[in-house]
PDB file of C-alpha atoms in Angstrom:
ATOM      1  CA  MET Z   1      35.255  -3.460   1.185  1.00 94.00           C
ATOM      2  CA  THR Z   2      36.038   0.251   0.706  1.00 96.00           C
ATOM      3  CA  ILE Z   3      38.635   0.082   3.485  1.00 98.00           C
ATOM      4  CA  PHE Z   4      40.870  -1.822   1.042  1.00 98.00           C
ATOM      5  CA  ALA Z   5      40.686   1.109  -1.372  1.00 98.00           C
ATOM      6  CA  ILE Z   6      41.909   3.370   1.443  1.00 98.00           C
ATOM      7  CA  ILE Z   7      44.764   1.002   2.274  1.00 98.00           C
ATOM      8  CA  GLY Z   8      45.738   0.776  -1.403  1.00 98.00           C
ATOM      9  CA  LEU Z   9      45.709   4.549  -1.909  1.00 98.00           C
ATOM     10  CA  VAL Z  10      47.752   5.195   1.231  1.00 98.00           C
ATOM     11  CA  ALA Z  11      50.241   2.552   0.103  1.00 98.00           C
ATOM     12  CA  PHE Z  12      50.371   4.194  -3.353  1.00 98.00           C
ATOM     13  CA  GLN Z  13      51.266   7.579  -1.868  1.00 98.00           C
ATOM     14  CA  VAL Z  14      53.844   6.182   0.540  1.00 98.00           C
ATOM     15  CA  THR Z  15      55.421   4.148  -2.267  1.00 98.00           C
ATOM     16  CA  GLY Z  16      55.544   7.286  -4.407  1.00 98.00           C
ATOM     17  CA  ALA Z  17      57.271   9.138  -1.590  1.00 98.00           C
ATOM     18  CA  VAL Z  18      59.842   6.343  -1.294  1.00 98.00           C
ATOM     19  CA  LEU Z  19      60.545   6.235  -5.036  1.00 98.00           C
ATOM     20  CA  LEU Z  20      60.820  10.019  -5.347  1.00 98.00           C
ATOM     21  CA  ALA Z  21      62.947  10.592  -2.245  1.00 97.00           C
ATOM     22  CA  HIS Z  22      66.123  11.083  -4.327  1.00 97.00           C
ATOM     23  CA  GLN Z  23      64.706  12.245  -7.661  1.00 98.00           C
ATOM     24  CA  PRO Z  24      65.019  15.708  -9.285  1.00 98.00           C
ATOM     25  CA  TRP Z  25      62.680  18.381  -7.956  1.00 98.00           C
ATOM     26  CA  TRP Z  26      60.930  18.817 -11.305  1.00 98.00           C
ATOM     27  CA  LEU Z  27      59.979  15.125 -11.336  1.00 98.00           C
ATOM     28  CA  ILE Z  28      58.575  15.380  -7.823  1.00 98.00           C
ATOM     29  CA  PHE Z  29      56.195  18.157  -8.825  1.00 98.00           C
ATOM     30  CA  VAL Z  30      55.215  16.441 -12.084  1.00 98.00           C
ATOM     31  CA  ALA Z  31      54.448  13.229 -10.196  1.00 98.00           C
ATOM     32  CA  ALA Z  32      52.492  15.155  -7.583  1.00 98.00           C
ATOM     33  CA  TYR Z  33      50.372  16.889 -10.244  1.00 98.00           C
ATOM     34  CA  PHE Z  34      49.667  13.903 -12.482  1.00 98.00           C
ATOM     35  CA  LEU Z  35      49.633  11.034  -9.962  1.00 98.00           C
ATOM     36  CA  GLY Z  36      49.625  12.121  -6.340  1.00 98.00           C
ATOM     37  CA  ALA Z  37      46.847  14.676  -6.776  1.00 98.00           C
ATOM     38  CA  PHE Z  38      44.429  12.013  -8.026  1.00 98.00           C
ATOM     39  CA  ALA Z  39      45.294   9.633  -5.190  1.00 98.00           C
ATOM     40  CA  ASP Z  40      44.912  12.358  -2.562  1.00 98.00           C
ATOM     41  CA  HIS Z  41      41.608  13.515  -4.018  1.00 98.00           C
ATOM     42  CA  SER Z  42      40.332   9.947  -3.860  1.00 98.00           C
ATOM     43  CA  LEU Z  43      41.476   9.755  -0.235  1.00 98.00           C
ATOM     44  CA  PHE Z  44      39.560  12.955   0.479  1.00 98.00           C
ATOM     45  CA  VAL Z  45      36.450  11.279  -0.947  1.00 98.00           C
ATOM     46  CA  MET Z  46      37.118   8.350   1.368  1.00 98.00           C
ATOM     47  CA  ILE Z  47      37.289  10.758   4.326  1.00 98.00           C
ATOM     48  CA  HIS Z  48      33.933  12.085   3.137  1.00 98.00           C
ATOM     49  CA  GLU Z  49      32.492   8.554   3.139  1.00 98.00           C
ATOM     50  CA  CYS Z  50      33.800   8.017   6.664  1.00 97.00           C
ATOM     51  CA  ALA Z  51      32.269  11.336   7.782  1.00 97.00           C
ATOM     52  CA  HIS Z  52      28.867   9.976   6.714  1.00 96.00           C
ATOM     53  CA  ARG Z  53      29.689   6.669   8.467  1.00 96.00           C
ATOM     54  CA  LEU Z  54      29.281   4.644   5.309  1.00 97.00           C
ATOM     55  CA  LEU Z  55      32.179   2.197   5.667  1.00 97.00           C
ATOM     56  CA  PHE Z  56      31.407   0.556   8.995  1.00 96.00           C
ATOM     57  CA  LYS Z  57      28.472   0.358  11.399  1.00 94.00           C
ATOM     58  CA  SER Z  58      30.603   1.700  14.248  1.00 95.00           C
ATOM     59  CA  PRO Z  59      31.164   5.491  14.339  1.00 95.00           C
ATOM     60  CA  GLU Z  60      34.564   4.874  15.919  1.00 97.00           C
ATOM     61  CA  ALA Z  61      35.651   2.506  13.143  1.00 98.00           C
ATOM     62  CA  ASN Z  62      34.702   5.105  10.550  1.00 97.00           C
ATOM     63  CA  ARG Z  63      36.757   7.751  12.359  1.00 97.00           C
ATOM     64  CA  TRP Z  64      39.829   5.500  12.488  1.00 98.00           C
ATOM     65  CA  ALA Z  65      39.419   4.721   8.787  1.00 98.00           C
ATOM     66  CA  GLY Z  66      39.159   8.439   8.058  1.00 98.00           C
ATOM     67  CA  MET Z  67      42.369   9.099   9.969  1.00 98.00           C
ATOM     68  CA  LEU Z  68      44.107   6.363   7.984  1.00 98.00           C
ATOM     69  CA  ALA Z  69      42.983   7.993   4.718  1.00 98.00           C
ATOM     70  CA  ASN Z  70      44.164  11.354   6.039  1.00 98.00           C
ATOM     71  CA  MET Z  71      47.759  10.278   6.712  1.00 98.00           C
ATOM     72  CA  PRO Z  72      49.393  11.014   3.299  1.00 98.00           C
ATOM     73  CA  GLN Z  73      47.661  14.418   3.181  1.00 97.00           C
ATOM     74  CA  ILE Z  74      50.038  15.909   5.795  1.00 96.00           C
ATOM     75  CA  PHE Z  75      47.427  18.179   7.416  1.00 96.00           C
ATOM     76  CA  PRO Z  76      45.135  16.605  10.081  1.00 97.00           C
ATOM     77  CA  SER Z  77      41.597  17.203   8.866  1.00 96.00           C
ATOM     78  CA  SER Z  78      39.470  14.051   8.803  1.00 97.00           C
ATOM     79  CA  VAL Z  79      37.835  14.361  12.233  1.00 96.00           C
ATOM     80  CA  SER Z  80      37.240  18.099  11.903  1.00 95.00           C
ATOM     81  CA  PHE Z  81      35.840  17.593   8.412  1.00 96.00           C
ATOM     82  CA  GLU Z  82      33.227  15.203   9.782  1.00 94.00           C
ATOM     83  CA  ARG Z  83      31.674  17.697  12.176  1.00 91.00           C
ATOM     84  CA  TYR Z  84      31.814  20.648   9.784  1.00 94.00           C
ATOM     85  CA  HIS Z  85      30.560  18.665   6.798  1.00 95.00           C
ATOM     86  CA  ILE Z  86      27.522  17.245   8.589  1.00 92.00           C
ATOM     87  CA  LYS Z  87      26.567  20.818   9.483  1.00 91.00           C
ATOM     88  CA  HIS Z  88      26.871  21.677   5.787  1.00 93.00           C
ATOM     89  CA  HIS Z  89      24.196  19.096   5.002  1.00 92.00           C
ATOM     90  CA  SER Z  90      21.932  20.294   7.794  1.00 88.00           C
ATOM     91  CA  PHE Z  91      22.398  24.038   7.257  1.00 90.00           C
ATOM     92  CA  GLN Z  92      23.386  24.511   3.627  1.00 93.00           C
ATOM     93  CA  GLY Z  93      23.765  28.183   2.814  1.00 93.00           C
ATOM     94  CA  ILE Z  94      23.633  29.370   6.450  1.00 92.00           C
ATOM     95  CA  HIS Z  95      26.697  31.577   6.862  1.00 92.00           C
ATOM     96  CA  GLU Z  96      27.377  30.856  10.527  1.00 90.00           C
ATOM     97  CA  LEU Z  97      27.099  27.061  10.161  1.00 91.00           C
ATOM     98  CA  ASP Z  98      28.065  26.077   6.599  1.00 94.00           C
ATOM     99  CA  ALA Z  99      31.864  25.818   6.263  1.00 95.00           C
ATOM    100  CA  ASP Z 100      31.492  25.309   2.508  1.00 96.00           C
ATOM    101  CA  LEU Z 101      30.590  28.983   2.122  1.00 96.00           C
ATOM    102  CA  PRO Z 102      33.499  31.407   1.742  1.00 96.00           C
ATOM    103  CA  ASN Z 103      33.994  34.132   4.322  1.00 96.00           C
ATOM    104  CA  ARG Z 104      32.662  37.536   3.330  1.00 94.00           C
ATOM    105  CA  TRP Z 105      36.188  38.985   3.324  1.00 96.00           C
ATOM    106  CA  GLU Z 106      37.319  35.977   1.269  1.00 96.00           C
ATOM    107  CA  ALA Z 107      34.658  36.580  -1.378  1.00 95.00           C
ATOM    108  CA  LYS Z 108      35.451  40.309  -1.447  1.00 95.00           C
ATOM    109  CA  LEU Z 109      39.203  39.683  -1.748  1.00 95.00           C
ATOM    110  CA  ILE Z 110      38.954  37.146  -4.587  1.00 95.00           C
ATOM    111  CA  ASN Z 111      35.750  38.444  -6.201  1.00 92.00           C
ATOM    112  CA  ASN Z 112      35.747  37.580  -9.935  1.00 94.00           C
ATOM    113  CA  TYR Z 113      39.383  38.396 -10.746  1.00 95.00           C
ATOM    114  CA  PHE Z 114      41.550  35.902 -12.630  1.00 97.00           C
ATOM    115  CA  ILE Z 115      44.581  36.387 -10.373  1.00 96.00           C
ATOM    116  CA  GLY Z 116      42.380  36.226  -7.302  1.00 96.00           C
ATOM    117  CA  LYS Z 117      40.896  32.920  -8.410  1.00 97.00           C
ATOM    118  CA  ILE Z 118      44.389  31.528  -9.064  1.00 96.00           C
ATOM    119  CA  ILE Z 119      45.421  32.456  -5.521  1.00 96.00           C
ATOM    120  CA  TRP Z 120      42.186  31.053  -4.087  1.00 97.00           C
ATOM    121  CA  LEU Z 121      42.606  27.668  -5.748  1.00 96.00           C
ATOM    122  CA  LEU Z 122      46.315  27.487  -4.980  1.00 94.00           C
ATOM    123  CA  PHE Z 123      45.751  28.104  -1.273  1.00 95.00           C
ATOM    124  CA  TYR Z 124      42.251  26.655  -0.992  1.00 95.00           C
ATOM    125  CA  PRO Z 125      43.019  24.546   2.134  1.00 93.00           C
ATOM    126  CA  LEU Z 126      44.250  27.642   3.979  1.00 94.00           C
ATOM    127  CA  PHE Z 127      41.135  29.619   3.116  1.00 95.00           C
ATOM    128  CA  GLN Z 128      39.088  26.763   4.568  1.00 94.00           C
ATOM    129  CA  VAL Z 129      41.032  26.978   7.832  1.00 92.00           C
ATOM    130  CA  PHE Z 130      40.207  30.695   8.097  1.00 94.00           C
ATOM    131  CA  ARG Z 131      36.485  29.851   7.967  1.00 94.00           C
ATOM    132  CA  ILE Z 132      36.592  27.953  11.251  1.00 91.00           C
ATOM    133  CA  SER Z 133      36.612  31.110  13.379  1.00 91.00           C
ATOM    134  CA  ARG Z 134      33.154  32.143  12.163  1.00 93.00           C
ATOM    135  CA  LEU Z 135      31.572  28.752  12.934  1.00 91.00           C
ATOM    136  CA  LYS Z 136      31.360  29.406  16.654  1.00 88.00           C
ATOM    137  CA  GLU Z 137      28.634  26.843  17.366  1.00 86.00           C
ATOM    138  CA  ILE Z 138      30.799  23.904  16.298  1.00 87.00           C
ATOM    139  CA  LYS Z 139      33.155  22.452  18.883  1.00 86.00           C
ATOM    140  CA  PRO Z 140      36.624  22.662  17.305  1.00 84.00           C
ATOM    141  CA  PHE Z 141      38.579  20.313  19.564  1.00 87.00           C
ATOM    142  CA  ASP Z 142      38.116  17.065  21.477  1.00 91.00           C
ATOM    143  CA  LYS Z 143      39.937  13.760  22.041  1.00 95.00           C
ATOM    144  CA  TRP Z 144      39.257  12.604  18.476  1.00 96.00           C
ATOM    145  CA  VAL Z 145      40.770  15.753  16.994  1.00 96.00           C
ATOM    146  CA  ALA Z 146      43.739  15.259  19.320  1.00 97.00           C
ATOM    147  CA  ALA Z 147      44.134  11.676  18.076  1.00 97.00           C
ATOM    148  CA  ASN Z 148      43.973  12.880  14.469  1.00 98.00           C
ATOM    149  CA  TRP Z 149      46.702  15.468  15.121  1.00 98.00           C
ATOM    150  CA  THR Z 150      48.895  12.956  16.986  1.00 98.00           C
ATOM    151  CA  ILE Z 151      48.750  10.357  14.208  1.00 98.00           C
ATOM    152  CA  GLN Z 152      49.367  12.981  11.560  1.00 98.00           C
ATOM    153  CA  ILE Z 153      52.372  14.475  13.337  1.00 98.00           C
ATOM    154  CA  LEU Z 154      53.948  11.046  13.910  1.00 98.00           C
ATOM    155  CA  PHE Z 155      53.421  10.038  10.273  1.00 98.00           C
ATOM    156  CA  THR Z 156      54.787  13.315   8.895  1.00 97.00           C
ATOM    157  CA  VAL Z 157      57.850  13.240  11.154  1.00 98.00           C
ATOM    158  CA  ALA Z 158      58.533   9.634  10.106  1.00 98.00           C
ATOM    159  CA  ILE Z 159      58.309  10.551   6.403  1.00 98.00           C
ATOM    160  CA  PHE Z 160      60.676  13.489   6.853  1.00 97.00           C
ATOM    161  CA  TYR Z 161      63.142  11.592   9.066  1.00 97.00           C
ATOM    162  CA  PHE Z 162      63.369   8.329   7.123  1.00 97.00           C
ATOM    163  CA  LEU Z 163      62.772   9.540   3.551  1.00 98.00           C
ATOM    164  CA  GLY Z 164      63.855  13.168   3.574  1.00 97.00           C
ATOM    165  CA  PRO Z 165      62.487  16.517   2.406  1.00 98.00           C
ATOM    166  CA  LYS Z 166      61.740  15.490  -1.184  1.00 98.00           C
ATOM    167  CA  ALA Z 167      59.380  12.732  -0.078  1.00 98.00           C
ATOM    168  CA  PHE Z 168      57.668  15.218   2.233  1.00 98.00           C
ATOM    169  CA  VAL Z 169      57.321  17.813  -0.539  1.00 98.00           C
ATOM    170  CA  PHE Z 170      55.837  15.182  -2.870  1.00 98.00           C
ATOM    171  CA  LEU Z 171      53.075  14.455  -0.343  1.00 98.00           C
ATOM    172  CA  LEU Z 172      52.568  18.142   0.413  1.00 98.00           C
ATOM    173  CA  ALA Z 173      52.346  19.112  -3.262  1.00 98.00           C
ATOM    174  CA  SER Z 174      50.005  16.191  -3.967  1.00 98.00           C
ATOM    175  CA  PHE Z 175      47.664  17.470  -1.294  1.00 97.00           C
ATOM    176  CA  PHE Z 176      47.602  21.076  -2.502  1.00 96.00           C
ATOM    177  CA  PHE Z 177      47.128  20.047  -6.145  1.00 97.00           C
ATOM    178  CA  SER Z 178      44.375  17.578  -5.209  1.00 97.00           C
ATOM    179  CA  VAL Z 179      42.091  20.281  -3.838  1.00 93.00           C
ATOM    180  CA  GLY Z 180      43.336  23.428  -5.539  1.00 92.00           C
ATOM    181  CA  LEU Z 181      45.034  24.657  -8.700  1.00 94.00           C
ATOM    182  CA  HIS Z 182      44.211  21.550 -10.720  1.00 96.00           C
ATOM    183  CA  PRO Z 183      41.196  20.406 -12.785  1.00 96.00           C
ATOM    184  CA  LEU Z 184      40.244  18.370  -9.713  1.00 96.00           C
ATOM    185  CA  GLY Z 185      39.808  21.672  -7.892  1.00 95.00           C
ATOM    186  CA  ALA Z 186      36.844  22.427 -10.160  1.00 97.00           C
ATOM    187  CA  ARG Z 187      34.879  20.014  -7.988  1.00 97.00           C
ATOM    188  CA  TRP Z 188      34.386  22.771  -5.394  1.00 96.00           C
ATOM    189  CA  ILE Z 189      32.916  25.012  -8.096  1.00 97.00           C
ATOM    190  CA  GLN Z 190      30.784  22.216  -9.533  1.00 97.00           C
ATOM    191  CA  GLU Z 191      29.043  21.344  -6.294  1.00 97.00           C
ATOM    192  CA  HIS Z 192      27.354  24.587  -5.219  1.00 97.00           C
ATOM    193  CA  TYR Z 193      28.441  27.570  -7.321  1.00 97.00           C
ATOM    194  CA  LEU Z 194      25.758  29.086  -9.538  1.00 95.00           C
ATOM    195  CA  THR Z 195      26.994  28.282 -13.029  1.00 94.00           C
ATOM    196  CA  HIS Z 196      23.580  27.680 -14.634  1.00 91.00           C
ATOM    197  CA  GLY Z 197      21.070  30.168 -13.265  1.00 89.00           C
ATOM    198  CA  GLU Z 198      19.697  29.689  -9.762  1.00 90.00           C
ATOM    199  CA  GLN Z 199      20.183  25.929  -9.436  1.00 95.00           C
ATOM    200  CA  GLU Z 200      21.962  25.527  -6.114  1.00 94.00           C
ATOM    201  CA  THR Z 201      23.579  22.085  -6.368  1.00 97.00           C
ATOM    202  CA  TYR Z 202      25.087  20.366  -9.414  1.00 98.00           C
ATOM    203  CA  SER Z 203      26.307  16.907 -10.289  1.00 98.00           C
ATOM    204  CA  TYR Z 204      29.273  15.975 -12.448  1.00 98.00           C
ATOM    205  CA  TYR Z 205      28.958  12.940 -14.739  1.00 98.00           C
ATOM    206  CA  GLY Z 206      32.396  12.878 -16.350  1.00 97.00           C
ATOM    207  CA  GLY Z 207      34.999  10.144 -16.544  1.00 96.00           C
ATOM    208  CA  LEU Z 208      36.951  11.255 -13.470  1.00 97.00           C
ATOM    209  CA  ASN Z 209      34.201   9.761 -11.321  1.00 97.00           C
ATOM    210  CA  LEU Z 210      35.969   6.463 -11.988  1.00 96.00           C
ATOM    211  CA  VAL Z 211      38.982   7.569  -9.946  1.00 94.00           C
ATOM    212  CA  ALA Z 212      37.035   9.822  -7.566  1.00 97.00           C
ATOM    213  CA  PHE Z 213      34.574   7.222  -6.270  1.00 98.00           C
ATOM    214  CA  ASN Z 214      31.509   8.847  -7.880  1.00 98.00           C
ATOM    215  CA  VAL Z 215      31.874  12.012  -5.831  1.00 98.00           C
ATOM    216  CA  GLY Z 216      30.485  13.916  -8.816  1.00 98.00           C
ATOM    217  CA  TYR Z 217      26.995  12.579  -8.106  1.00 98.00           C
ATOM    218  CA  HIS Z 218      26.402  15.507  -5.791  1.00 98.00           C
ATOM    219  CA  ASN Z 219      22.682  16.123  -6.201  1.00 97.00           C
ATOM    220  CA  GLU Z 220      22.135  12.439  -5.587  1.00 98.00           C
ATOM    221  CA  HIS Z 221      24.371  12.580  -2.513  1.00 97.00           C
ATOM    222  CA  HIS Z 222      22.554  15.560  -1.003  1.00 96.00           C
ATOM    223  CA  ASP Z 223      19.192  13.891  -1.579  1.00 96.00           C
ATOM    224  CA  PHE Z 224      20.365  10.594  -0.073  1.00 96.00           C
ATOM    225  CA  PRO Z 225      23.443  11.259   2.116  1.00 95.00           C
ATOM    226  CA  SER Z 226      23.388   7.754   3.593  1.00 95.00           C
ATOM    227  CA  VAL Z 227      23.813   6.018   0.232  1.00 96.00           C
ATOM    228  CA  PRO Z 228      27.481   4.996  -0.261  1.00 97.00           C
ATOM    229  CA  TRP Z 229      29.589   5.993  -3.237  1.00 97.00           C
ATOM    230  CA  ASN Z 230      29.144   2.760  -5.222  1.00 97.00           C
ATOM    231  CA  LYS Z 231      25.338   3.059  -5.208  1.00 97.00           C
ATOM    232  CA  LEU Z 232      24.987   6.717  -6.226  1.00 97.00           C
ATOM    233  CA  PRO Z 233      24.777   6.016 -10.008  1.00 97.00           C
ATOM    234  CA  GLU Z 234      21.820   3.721  -9.292  1.00 97.00           C
ATOM    235  CA  ILE Z 235      19.897   6.642  -7.803  1.00 97.00           C
ATOM    236  CA  LYS Z 236      20.270   8.612 -11.025  1.00 97.00           C
ATOM    237  CA  SER Z 237      19.364   5.649 -13.238  1.00 97.00           C
ATOM    238  CA  THR Z 238      16.368   4.783 -11.055  1.00 96.00           C
ATOM    239  CA  ALA Z 239      14.957   8.326 -11.065  1.00 96.00           C
ATOM    240  CA  PRO Z 240      15.916   9.877 -14.439  1.00 95.00           C
ATOM    241  CA  ALA Z 241      12.883  12.179 -14.399  1.00 95.00           C
ATOM    242  CA  TYR Z 242      14.313  13.938 -11.349  1.00 95.00           C
ATOM    243  CA  TYR Z 243      18.007  14.126 -12.291  1.00 97.00           C
ATOM    244  CA  ASP Z 244      18.138  14.278 -16.091  1.00 96.00           C
ATOM    245  CA  SER Z 245      16.115  17.495 -15.990  1.00 95.00           C
ATOM    246  CA  LEU Z 246      18.763  19.249 -13.879  1.00 97.00           C
ATOM    247  CA  SER Z 247      21.781  21.107 -15.222  1.00 97.00           C
ATOM    248  CA  SER Z 248      25.019  19.193 -14.686  1.00 97.00           C
ATOM    249  CA  HIS Z 249      28.691  19.232 -15.599  1.00 98.00           C
ATOM    250  CA  ARG Z 250      30.530  16.809 -17.892  1.00 97.00           C
ATOM    251  CA  SER Z 251      34.087  18.124 -17.579  1.00 98.00           C
ATOM    252  CA  TRP Z 252      35.972  19.350 -14.535  1.00 98.00           C
ATOM    253  CA  THR Z 253      38.741  20.610 -16.834  1.00 97.00           C
ATOM    254  CA  LYS Z 254      36.320  22.757 -18.826  1.00 98.00           C
ATOM    255  CA  LEU Z 255      34.745  24.086 -15.633  1.00 98.00           C
ATOM    256  CA  PHE Z 256      38.207  24.782 -14.171  1.00 97.00           C
ATOM    257  CA  PHE Z 257      39.104  27.137 -17.032  1.00 97.00           C
ATOM    258  CA  ARG Z 258      35.628  28.623 -17.167  1.00 97.00           C
ATOM    259  CA  PHE Z 259      35.856  29.541 -13.489  1.00 97.00           C
ATOM    260  CA  LEU Z 260      39.238  31.185 -13.995  1.00 97.00           C
ATOM    261  CA  PHE Z 261      38.278  33.277 -17.034  1.00 97.00           C
ATOM    262  CA  ASP Z 262      34.517  33.860 -16.683  1.00 97.00           C
ATOM    263  CA  ARG Z 263      34.006  37.062 -14.705  1.00 95.00           C
ATOM    264  CA  GLU Z 264      30.329  36.204 -14.312  1.00 95.00           C
ATOM    265  CA  ILE Z 265      31.394  33.553 -11.783  1.00 96.00           C
ATOM    266  CA  SER Z 266      32.811  34.787  -8.489  1.00 96.00           C
ATOM    267  CA  LEU Z 267      32.900  33.651  -4.871  1.00 95.00           C
ATOM    268  CA  TYR Z 268      29.618  35.519  -4.478  1.00 95.00           C
ATOM    269  CA  SER Z 269      27.955  33.034  -6.846  1.00 96.00           C
ATOM    270  CA  ARG Z 270      26.301  31.122  -4.016  1.00 95.00           C
ATOM    271  CA  ILE Z 271      22.830  30.946  -2.497  1.00 94.00           C
ATOM    272  CA  ILE Z 272      22.797  32.308   1.062  1.00 92.00           C
ATOM    273  CA  ARG Z 273      20.030  31.646   3.574  1.00 88.00           C
ATOM    274  CA  LYS Z 274      19.361  33.957   6.502  1.00 83.00           C
ATOM    275  CA  ASP Z 275      16.526  31.931   8.027  1.00 75.00           C
ATOM    276  CA  ARG Z 276      17.825  28.851   9.797  1.00 75.00           C
ATOM    277  CA  GLY Z 277      14.389  27.931  11.117  1.00 65.00           C
ATOM    278  CA  ARG Z 278      13.733  27.131  14.765  1.00 65.00           C
ATOM    279  CA  VAL Z 279      16.896  25.142  15.291  1.00 62.00           C
ATOM    280  CA  PRO Z 280      18.367  25.864  18.750  1.00 60.00           C
ATOM    281  CA  LEU Z 281      21.961  26.980  19.156  1.00 55.00           C
ATOM    282  CA  PHE Z 282      24.558  24.289  19.739  1.00 57.00           C
ATOM    283  CA  ASP Z 283      22.359  21.555  18.280  1.00 54.00           C
ATOM    284  CA  GLU Z 284      24.020  18.248  17.455  1.00 57.00           C
ATOM    285  CA  SER Z 285      23.815  17.550  13.744  1.00 57.00           C
ATOM    286  CA  LYS Z 286      24.044  13.820  13.110  1.00 64.00           C
ATOM    287  CA  PRO Z 287      24.653  11.789   9.958  1.00 64.00           C
ATOM    288  CA  ASP Z 288      21.442  10.846   8.201  1.00 64.00           C
ATOM    289  CA  ALA Z 289      21.890   7.099   8.779  1.00 58.00           C
ATOM    290  CA  GLU Z 290      22.064   7.551  12.541  1.00 59.00           C
ATOM    291  CA  MET Z 291      18.914   9.683  12.581  1.00 53.00           C
ATOM    292  CA  VAL Z 292      16.999   7.034  10.625  1.00 51.00           C
ATOM    293  CA  ALA Z 293      18.259   4.255  12.857  1.00 57.00           C
ATOM    294  CA  GLU Z 294      16.955   6.043  15.968  1.00 53.00           C
ATOM    295  CA  LYS Z 295      13.424   5.920  14.572  1.00 48.00           C
ATOM    296  CA  VAL Z 296      13.415   2.158  14.127  1.00 44.00           C
ATOM    297  CA  TYR Z 297      11.727   0.368  17.035  1.00 39.00           C
TER     298      TYR Z 297
END
């Protein structure tokens, strides 16, 4: 049933682009910050669900659904996100395989400076693109990536041609706000930055989970990556002894401002692992559900 949420969110963003195509510029940016950013962030969560193959049984169907969710976000990323994100689960904290870790030059450039953090959040998607070059063991391009790019280019050209530059800017601004200089951007800090001692992964239990498809339940997700978004709260309620004892966040807005002003938190505030075990180079990391299914006879 989650596919209908994707369809609804895509329709919401396209409708917004239509309605704002001839509106003042200030209204476009206000709408992008207070409406479009939330819709795009929810679509990013849907891409995440598709990366874990939690919508459909078919891997191909999940990829097509992810590409549909990706369309209003301008930049083609859903297929690439799948392969990099699954590596993140398999090799969390391993610099050459975990795309969630900042580059060393990135951490040094931003460090713990207020202005640096502003720049980092504002251009967060671009910093993520720069990380790809260090992840040499992950194949960056294939027919699925090509399909993602083709669909995205056709959609973006259609928006610009039929609706004009203001509609395009609304979608572009919505995307950048949804993952960057916005309280929603605190999600990236919440998940794995060391804000309470040496605990490596944190959950968020605030009200924005209602519009973000429970993506805040991050400890629960890492423990059970094949449990879909609507079942994650049940994990916490079923095992309170395990999750209630962990530090967590209740407000992305509070964390957003804490990250900006607290010089104790920097891009170095991550746990790094140098020992990747005996995993061979160029291994194929698979979603957890597929690995479990292969063991069933």
